[in-house]
Tab-separated table of C-alpha atoms and ligand atoms in Angstrom:
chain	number	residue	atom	x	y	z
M	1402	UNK	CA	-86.657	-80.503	23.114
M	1403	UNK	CA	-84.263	-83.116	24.406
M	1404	UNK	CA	-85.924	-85.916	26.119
M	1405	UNK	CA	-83.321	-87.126	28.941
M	1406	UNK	CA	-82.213	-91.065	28.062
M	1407	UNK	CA	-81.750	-93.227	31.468
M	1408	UNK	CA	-79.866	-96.085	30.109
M	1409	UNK	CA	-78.664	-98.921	32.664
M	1410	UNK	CA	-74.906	-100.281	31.904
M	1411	UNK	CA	-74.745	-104.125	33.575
M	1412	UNK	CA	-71.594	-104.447	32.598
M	1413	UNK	CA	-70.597	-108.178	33.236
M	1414	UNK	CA	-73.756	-109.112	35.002
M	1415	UNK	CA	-76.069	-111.763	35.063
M	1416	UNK	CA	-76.984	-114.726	33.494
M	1417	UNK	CA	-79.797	-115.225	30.827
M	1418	UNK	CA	-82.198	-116.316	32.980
M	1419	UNK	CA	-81.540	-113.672	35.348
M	1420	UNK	CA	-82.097	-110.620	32.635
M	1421	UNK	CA	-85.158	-112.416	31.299
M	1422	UNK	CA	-86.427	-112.052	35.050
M	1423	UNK	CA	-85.402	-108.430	35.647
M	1424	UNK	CA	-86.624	-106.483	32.162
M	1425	UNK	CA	-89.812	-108.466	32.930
M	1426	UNK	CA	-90.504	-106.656	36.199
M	1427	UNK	CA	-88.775	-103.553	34.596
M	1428	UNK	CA	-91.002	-102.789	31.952
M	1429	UNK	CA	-94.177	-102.953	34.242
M	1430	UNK	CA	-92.534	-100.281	36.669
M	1431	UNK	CA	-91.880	-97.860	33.849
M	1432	UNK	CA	-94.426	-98.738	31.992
M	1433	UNK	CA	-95.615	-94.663	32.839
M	1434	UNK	CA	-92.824	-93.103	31.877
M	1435	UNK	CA	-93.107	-89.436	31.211
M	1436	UNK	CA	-91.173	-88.056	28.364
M	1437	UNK	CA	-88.189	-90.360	29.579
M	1438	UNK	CA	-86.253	-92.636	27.222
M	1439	UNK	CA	-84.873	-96.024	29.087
M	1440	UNK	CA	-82.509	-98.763	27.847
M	1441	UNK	CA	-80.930	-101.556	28.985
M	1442	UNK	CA	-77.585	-102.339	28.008
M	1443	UNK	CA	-76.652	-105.853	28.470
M	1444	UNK	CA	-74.036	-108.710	28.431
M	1445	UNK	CA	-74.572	-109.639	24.196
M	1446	UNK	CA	-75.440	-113.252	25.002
M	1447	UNK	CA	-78.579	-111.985	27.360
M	1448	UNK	CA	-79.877	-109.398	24.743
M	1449	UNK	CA	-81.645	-112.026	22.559
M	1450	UNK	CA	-84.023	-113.527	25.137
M	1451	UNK	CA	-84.509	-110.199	26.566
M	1452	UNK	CA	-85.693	-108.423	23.108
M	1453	UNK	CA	-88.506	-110.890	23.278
M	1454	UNK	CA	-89.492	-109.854	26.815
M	1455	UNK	CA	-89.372	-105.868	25.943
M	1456	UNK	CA	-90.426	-106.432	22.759
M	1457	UNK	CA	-93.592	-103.792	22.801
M	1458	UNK	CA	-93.034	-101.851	26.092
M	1459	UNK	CA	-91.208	-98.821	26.245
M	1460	UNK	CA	-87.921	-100.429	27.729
M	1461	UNK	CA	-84.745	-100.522	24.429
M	1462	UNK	CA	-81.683	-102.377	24.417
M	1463	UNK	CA	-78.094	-101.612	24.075
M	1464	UNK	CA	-75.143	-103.274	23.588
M	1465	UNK	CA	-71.643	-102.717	25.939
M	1466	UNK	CA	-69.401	-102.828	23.239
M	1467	UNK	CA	-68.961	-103.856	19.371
M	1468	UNK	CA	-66.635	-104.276	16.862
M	1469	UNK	CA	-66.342	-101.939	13.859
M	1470	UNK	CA	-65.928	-104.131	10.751
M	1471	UNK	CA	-68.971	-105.746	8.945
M	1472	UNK	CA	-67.233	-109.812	9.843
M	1473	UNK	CA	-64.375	-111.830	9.493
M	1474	UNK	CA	-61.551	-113.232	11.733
M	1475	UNK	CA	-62.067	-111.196	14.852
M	1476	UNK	CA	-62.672	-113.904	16.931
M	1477	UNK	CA	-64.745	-112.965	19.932
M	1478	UNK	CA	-65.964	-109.668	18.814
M	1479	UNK	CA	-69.766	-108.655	17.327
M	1480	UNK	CA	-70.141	-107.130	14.472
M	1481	UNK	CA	-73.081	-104.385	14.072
M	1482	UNK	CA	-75.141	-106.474	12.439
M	1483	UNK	CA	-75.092	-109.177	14.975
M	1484	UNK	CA	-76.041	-106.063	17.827
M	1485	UNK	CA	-78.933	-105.193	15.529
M	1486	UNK	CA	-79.946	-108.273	14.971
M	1487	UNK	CA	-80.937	-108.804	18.821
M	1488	UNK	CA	-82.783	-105.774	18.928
M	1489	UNK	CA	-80.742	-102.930	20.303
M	1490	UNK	CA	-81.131	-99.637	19.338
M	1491	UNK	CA	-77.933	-98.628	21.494
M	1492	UNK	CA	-74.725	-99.094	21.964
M	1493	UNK	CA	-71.615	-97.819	24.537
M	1494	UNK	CA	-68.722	-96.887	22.373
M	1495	UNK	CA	-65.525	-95.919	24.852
M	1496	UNK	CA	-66.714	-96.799	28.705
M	1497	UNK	CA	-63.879	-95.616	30.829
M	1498	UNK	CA	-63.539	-99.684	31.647
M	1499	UNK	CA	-63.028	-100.596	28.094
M	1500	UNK	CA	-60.510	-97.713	27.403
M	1501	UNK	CA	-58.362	-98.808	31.026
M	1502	UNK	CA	-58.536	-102.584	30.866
M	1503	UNK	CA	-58.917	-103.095	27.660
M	1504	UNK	CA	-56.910	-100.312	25.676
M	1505	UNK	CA	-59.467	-99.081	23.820
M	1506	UNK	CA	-57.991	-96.092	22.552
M	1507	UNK	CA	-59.607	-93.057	20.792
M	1508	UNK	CA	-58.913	-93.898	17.460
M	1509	UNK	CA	-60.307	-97.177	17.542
M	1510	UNK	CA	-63.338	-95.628	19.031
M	1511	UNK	CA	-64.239	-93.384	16.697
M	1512	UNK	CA	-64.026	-96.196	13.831
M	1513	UNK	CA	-66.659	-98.015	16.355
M	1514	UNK	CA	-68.931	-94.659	16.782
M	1515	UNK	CA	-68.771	-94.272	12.838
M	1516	UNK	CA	-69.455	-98.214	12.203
M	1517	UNK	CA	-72.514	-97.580	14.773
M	1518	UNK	CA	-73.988	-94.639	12.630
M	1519	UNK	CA	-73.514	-96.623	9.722
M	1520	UNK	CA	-75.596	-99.562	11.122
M	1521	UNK	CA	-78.461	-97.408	12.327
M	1522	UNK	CA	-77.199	-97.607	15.498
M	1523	UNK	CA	-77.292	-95.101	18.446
M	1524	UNK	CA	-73.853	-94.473	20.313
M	1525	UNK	CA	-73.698	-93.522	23.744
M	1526	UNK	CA	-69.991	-92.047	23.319
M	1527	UNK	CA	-67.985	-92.311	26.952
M	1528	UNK	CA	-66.073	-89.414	27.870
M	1529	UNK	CA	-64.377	-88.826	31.428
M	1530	UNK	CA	-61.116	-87.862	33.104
M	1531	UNK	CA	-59.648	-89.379	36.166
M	1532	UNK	CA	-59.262	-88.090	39.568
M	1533	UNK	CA	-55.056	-87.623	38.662
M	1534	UNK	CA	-56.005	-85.160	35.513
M	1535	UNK	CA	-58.745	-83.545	37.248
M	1536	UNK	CA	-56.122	-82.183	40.329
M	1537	UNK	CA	-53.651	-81.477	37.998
M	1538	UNK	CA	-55.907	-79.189	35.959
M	1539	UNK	CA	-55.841	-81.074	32.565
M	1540	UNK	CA	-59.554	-81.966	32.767
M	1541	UNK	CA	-60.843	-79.528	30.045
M	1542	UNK	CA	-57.847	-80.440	27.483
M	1543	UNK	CA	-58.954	-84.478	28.669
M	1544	UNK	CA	-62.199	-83.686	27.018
M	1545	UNK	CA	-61.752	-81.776	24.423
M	1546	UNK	CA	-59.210	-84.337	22.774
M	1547	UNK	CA	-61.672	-87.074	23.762
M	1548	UNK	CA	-64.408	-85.471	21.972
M	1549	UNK	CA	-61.899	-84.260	18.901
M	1550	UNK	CA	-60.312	-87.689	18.592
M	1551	UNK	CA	-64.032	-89.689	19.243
M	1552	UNK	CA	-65.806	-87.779	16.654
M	1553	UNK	CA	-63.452	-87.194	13.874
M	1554	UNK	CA	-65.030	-87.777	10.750
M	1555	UNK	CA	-68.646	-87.438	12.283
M	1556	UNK	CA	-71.356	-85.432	10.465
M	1557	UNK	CA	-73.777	-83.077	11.979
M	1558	UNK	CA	-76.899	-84.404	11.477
M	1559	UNK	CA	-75.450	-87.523	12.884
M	1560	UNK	CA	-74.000	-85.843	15.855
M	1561	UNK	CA	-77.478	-84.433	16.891
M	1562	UNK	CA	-78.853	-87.997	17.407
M	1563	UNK	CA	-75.971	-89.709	19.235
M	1564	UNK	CA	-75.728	-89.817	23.017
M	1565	UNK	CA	-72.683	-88.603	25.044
M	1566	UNK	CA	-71.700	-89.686	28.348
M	1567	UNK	CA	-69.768	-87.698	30.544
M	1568	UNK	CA	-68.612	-89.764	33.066
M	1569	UNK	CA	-65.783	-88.887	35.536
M	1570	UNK	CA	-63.561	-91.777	36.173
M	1571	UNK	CA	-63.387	-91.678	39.882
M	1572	UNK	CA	-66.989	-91.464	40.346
M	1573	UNK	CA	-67.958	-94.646	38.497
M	1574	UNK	CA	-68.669	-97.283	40.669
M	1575	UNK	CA	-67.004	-95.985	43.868
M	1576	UNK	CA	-69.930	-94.170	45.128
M	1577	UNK	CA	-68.589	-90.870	44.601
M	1578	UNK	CA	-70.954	-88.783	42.689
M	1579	UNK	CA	-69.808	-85.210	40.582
M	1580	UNK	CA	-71.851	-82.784	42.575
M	1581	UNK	CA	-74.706	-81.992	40.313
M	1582	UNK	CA	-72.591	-78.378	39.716
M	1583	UNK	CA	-69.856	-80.261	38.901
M	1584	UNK	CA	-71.754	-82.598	36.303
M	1585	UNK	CA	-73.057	-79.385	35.161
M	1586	UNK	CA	-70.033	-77.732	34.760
M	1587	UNK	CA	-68.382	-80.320	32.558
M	1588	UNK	CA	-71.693	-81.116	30.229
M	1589	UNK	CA	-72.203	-77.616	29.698
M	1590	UNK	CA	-68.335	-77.476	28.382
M	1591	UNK	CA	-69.146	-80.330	26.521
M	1592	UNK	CA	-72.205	-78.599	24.695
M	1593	UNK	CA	-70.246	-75.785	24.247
M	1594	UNK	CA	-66.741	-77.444	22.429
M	1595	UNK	CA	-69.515	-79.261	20.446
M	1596	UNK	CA	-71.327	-75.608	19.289
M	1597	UNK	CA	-67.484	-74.539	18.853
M	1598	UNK	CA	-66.879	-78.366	16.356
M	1599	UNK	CA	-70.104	-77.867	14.683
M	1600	UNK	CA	-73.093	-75.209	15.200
M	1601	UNK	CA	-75.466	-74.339	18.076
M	1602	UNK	CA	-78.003	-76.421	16.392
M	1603	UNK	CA	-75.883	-79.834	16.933
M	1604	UNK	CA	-75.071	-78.625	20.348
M	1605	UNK	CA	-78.776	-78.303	21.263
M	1606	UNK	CA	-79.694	-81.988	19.429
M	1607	UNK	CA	-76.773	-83.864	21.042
M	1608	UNK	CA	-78.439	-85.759	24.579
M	1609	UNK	CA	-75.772	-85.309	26.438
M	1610	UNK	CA	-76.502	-87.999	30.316
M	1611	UNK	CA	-73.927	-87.823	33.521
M	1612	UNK	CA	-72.583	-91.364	34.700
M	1613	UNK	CA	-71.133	-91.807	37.996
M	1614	UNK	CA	-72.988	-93.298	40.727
M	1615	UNK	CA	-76.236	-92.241	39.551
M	1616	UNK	CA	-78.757	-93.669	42.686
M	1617	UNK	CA	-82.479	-93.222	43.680
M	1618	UNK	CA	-81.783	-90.671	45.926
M	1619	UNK	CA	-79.364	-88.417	44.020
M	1620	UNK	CA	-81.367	-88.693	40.600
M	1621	UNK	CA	-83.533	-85.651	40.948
M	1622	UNK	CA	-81.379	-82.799	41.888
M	1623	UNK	CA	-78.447	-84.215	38.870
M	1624	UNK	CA	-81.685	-84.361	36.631
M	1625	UNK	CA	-82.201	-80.732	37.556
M	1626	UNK	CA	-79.235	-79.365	36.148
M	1627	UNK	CA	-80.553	-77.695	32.699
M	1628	UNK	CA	-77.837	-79.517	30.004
M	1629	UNK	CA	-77.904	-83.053	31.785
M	1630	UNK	CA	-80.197	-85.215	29.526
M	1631	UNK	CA	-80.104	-88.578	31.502
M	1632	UNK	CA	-78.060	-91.153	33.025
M	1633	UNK	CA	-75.650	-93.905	32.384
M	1634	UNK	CA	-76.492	-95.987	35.634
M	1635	UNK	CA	-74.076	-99.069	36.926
M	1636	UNK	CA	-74.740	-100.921	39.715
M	1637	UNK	CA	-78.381	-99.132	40.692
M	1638	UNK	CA	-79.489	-100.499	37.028
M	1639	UNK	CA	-79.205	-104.272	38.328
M	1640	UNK	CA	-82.272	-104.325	39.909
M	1641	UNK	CA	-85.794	-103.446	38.526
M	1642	UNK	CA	-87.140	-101.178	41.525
M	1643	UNK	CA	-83.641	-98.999	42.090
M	1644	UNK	CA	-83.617	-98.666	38.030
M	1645	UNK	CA	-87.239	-97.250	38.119
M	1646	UNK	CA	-86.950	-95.193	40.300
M	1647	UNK	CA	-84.375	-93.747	38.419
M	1648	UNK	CA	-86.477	-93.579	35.476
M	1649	UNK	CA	-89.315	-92.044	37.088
M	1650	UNK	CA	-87.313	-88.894	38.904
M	1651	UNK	CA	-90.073	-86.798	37.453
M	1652	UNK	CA	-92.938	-88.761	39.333
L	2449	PEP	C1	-71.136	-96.989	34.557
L	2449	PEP	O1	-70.941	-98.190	34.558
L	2449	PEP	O2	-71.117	-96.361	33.493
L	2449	PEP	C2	-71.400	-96.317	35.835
L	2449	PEP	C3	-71.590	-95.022	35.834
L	2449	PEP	O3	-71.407	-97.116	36.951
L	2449	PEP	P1	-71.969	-96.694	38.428
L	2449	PEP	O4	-73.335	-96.107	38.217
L	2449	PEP	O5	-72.021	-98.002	39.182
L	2449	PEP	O6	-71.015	-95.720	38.992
């Protein structure tokens, strides 16, 4: 059974002191968590200090980004290592904000995703079209290349414990949401060109979460599609109570 992953994205949010202070209220408010996973994924310089506040609750950490070599002149970048070394167990490989601003492309992405299985780390691989390739009916090729292209090179067995994303361009952070068919419609693809790139086995393993303006009040009825397996949540994962009540759709 898949247990759904709710992992928060803060993108370039907050300051040290300000993460300390929100994981700290966090992991009391999920502290109950029914068969839900949750992470954090942070700015790197906050994920130190906040692996000592989560350390022993049920509340993991991610990183937004990495590099893909071991170290060496890549000045500004973390290597795998370093992410591990602050305690995350996750990290984003390919958010649609990476791949626009900061050309990111798909090849370069699947070196990170493959650098992030060799560390022991889990990827939460970004996938999405925009609103432009959805209207002009190029949204199934969009993905299928994506996921072609992203996991070239990528084993089974390590396919079945990675984390996709499918998150639709124009419904991150302009409160837009996928209707929860629509999310549907696209994951189930998903699971389906994975069955097609490997077996039915990896395409049953794979957690496979929706991103897109993910909020308290539209969390249960997306969680109640049968192939969604969690969230990627923006801006409602900046603050403890929005975030768990996210977490806790099921209470
Ligand atoms: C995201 O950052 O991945 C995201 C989905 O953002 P938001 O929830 O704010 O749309």
């Amino acid at each position: 059974m898949r247990i759904p992953l709710m992992a928060g994205n803060w993108k370039m949010n907050k300051t040290v002191d300000e993460a300390v202070a929100m994981v700290n209220e966090l992991k009391g408010l999920v502290a109950d968590a029914d068969d839900v996973d949750v992470a954090i994924c942070a700015p790197a310089v906050n994920l130190y200090a906040m692996n000592e506040v989560v350390e022993g609750s049920n509340v993991d950490l991610g990183a937004e980004n990495m590099y893909w070599r071991d170290s060496g002149a890549y000045t500004g970048e973390l290597s795998p290592a370093m992410v591990k070394s602050v305690g995350c167990k996750y990290v984003i490989v390919g958010h649609s904000e990476r791949r626009e601003i900061f050309g990111e492309n798909d090849e370069l992405l699947n070196l990170k995703l493959k650098a992030a299985i060799d560390n022991d780390l889990t990827p939460i691989l970004c996938i999405g079209e925009t609103l432009e390739e959805r209207e002009s009916g190029v949204l199934f090729e969009k993905i299928k290349f994506q996921l072609a292209a992203g996991l070239s090179g990528v084993q089974a067995e390590a396919v079945k414990d990675m984390v996709l994303a499918y998150e639709p361009i124009w419904a991150i952070g302009t409160g837009k949401t996928a209707t929860p068919e629509q999310a549907e419609e696209i994951i189930k693809f998903i699971r389906q060109t994975i069955a097609s790139m490997y077996d039915a086995e990896t395409a049953q393993s794979i957690r496979i979460q929706y991103g897109g303006s993910v909020k308290p009040h539209n969390v249960k009825e997306i969680m109640a599609q049968p192939n969604i397996d969690g969230a990627l949540v923006g801006g409602a994962s900046l603050e403890a109570e929005s975030f768990s009540k996210i977490v806790n759709f099921n209470k």
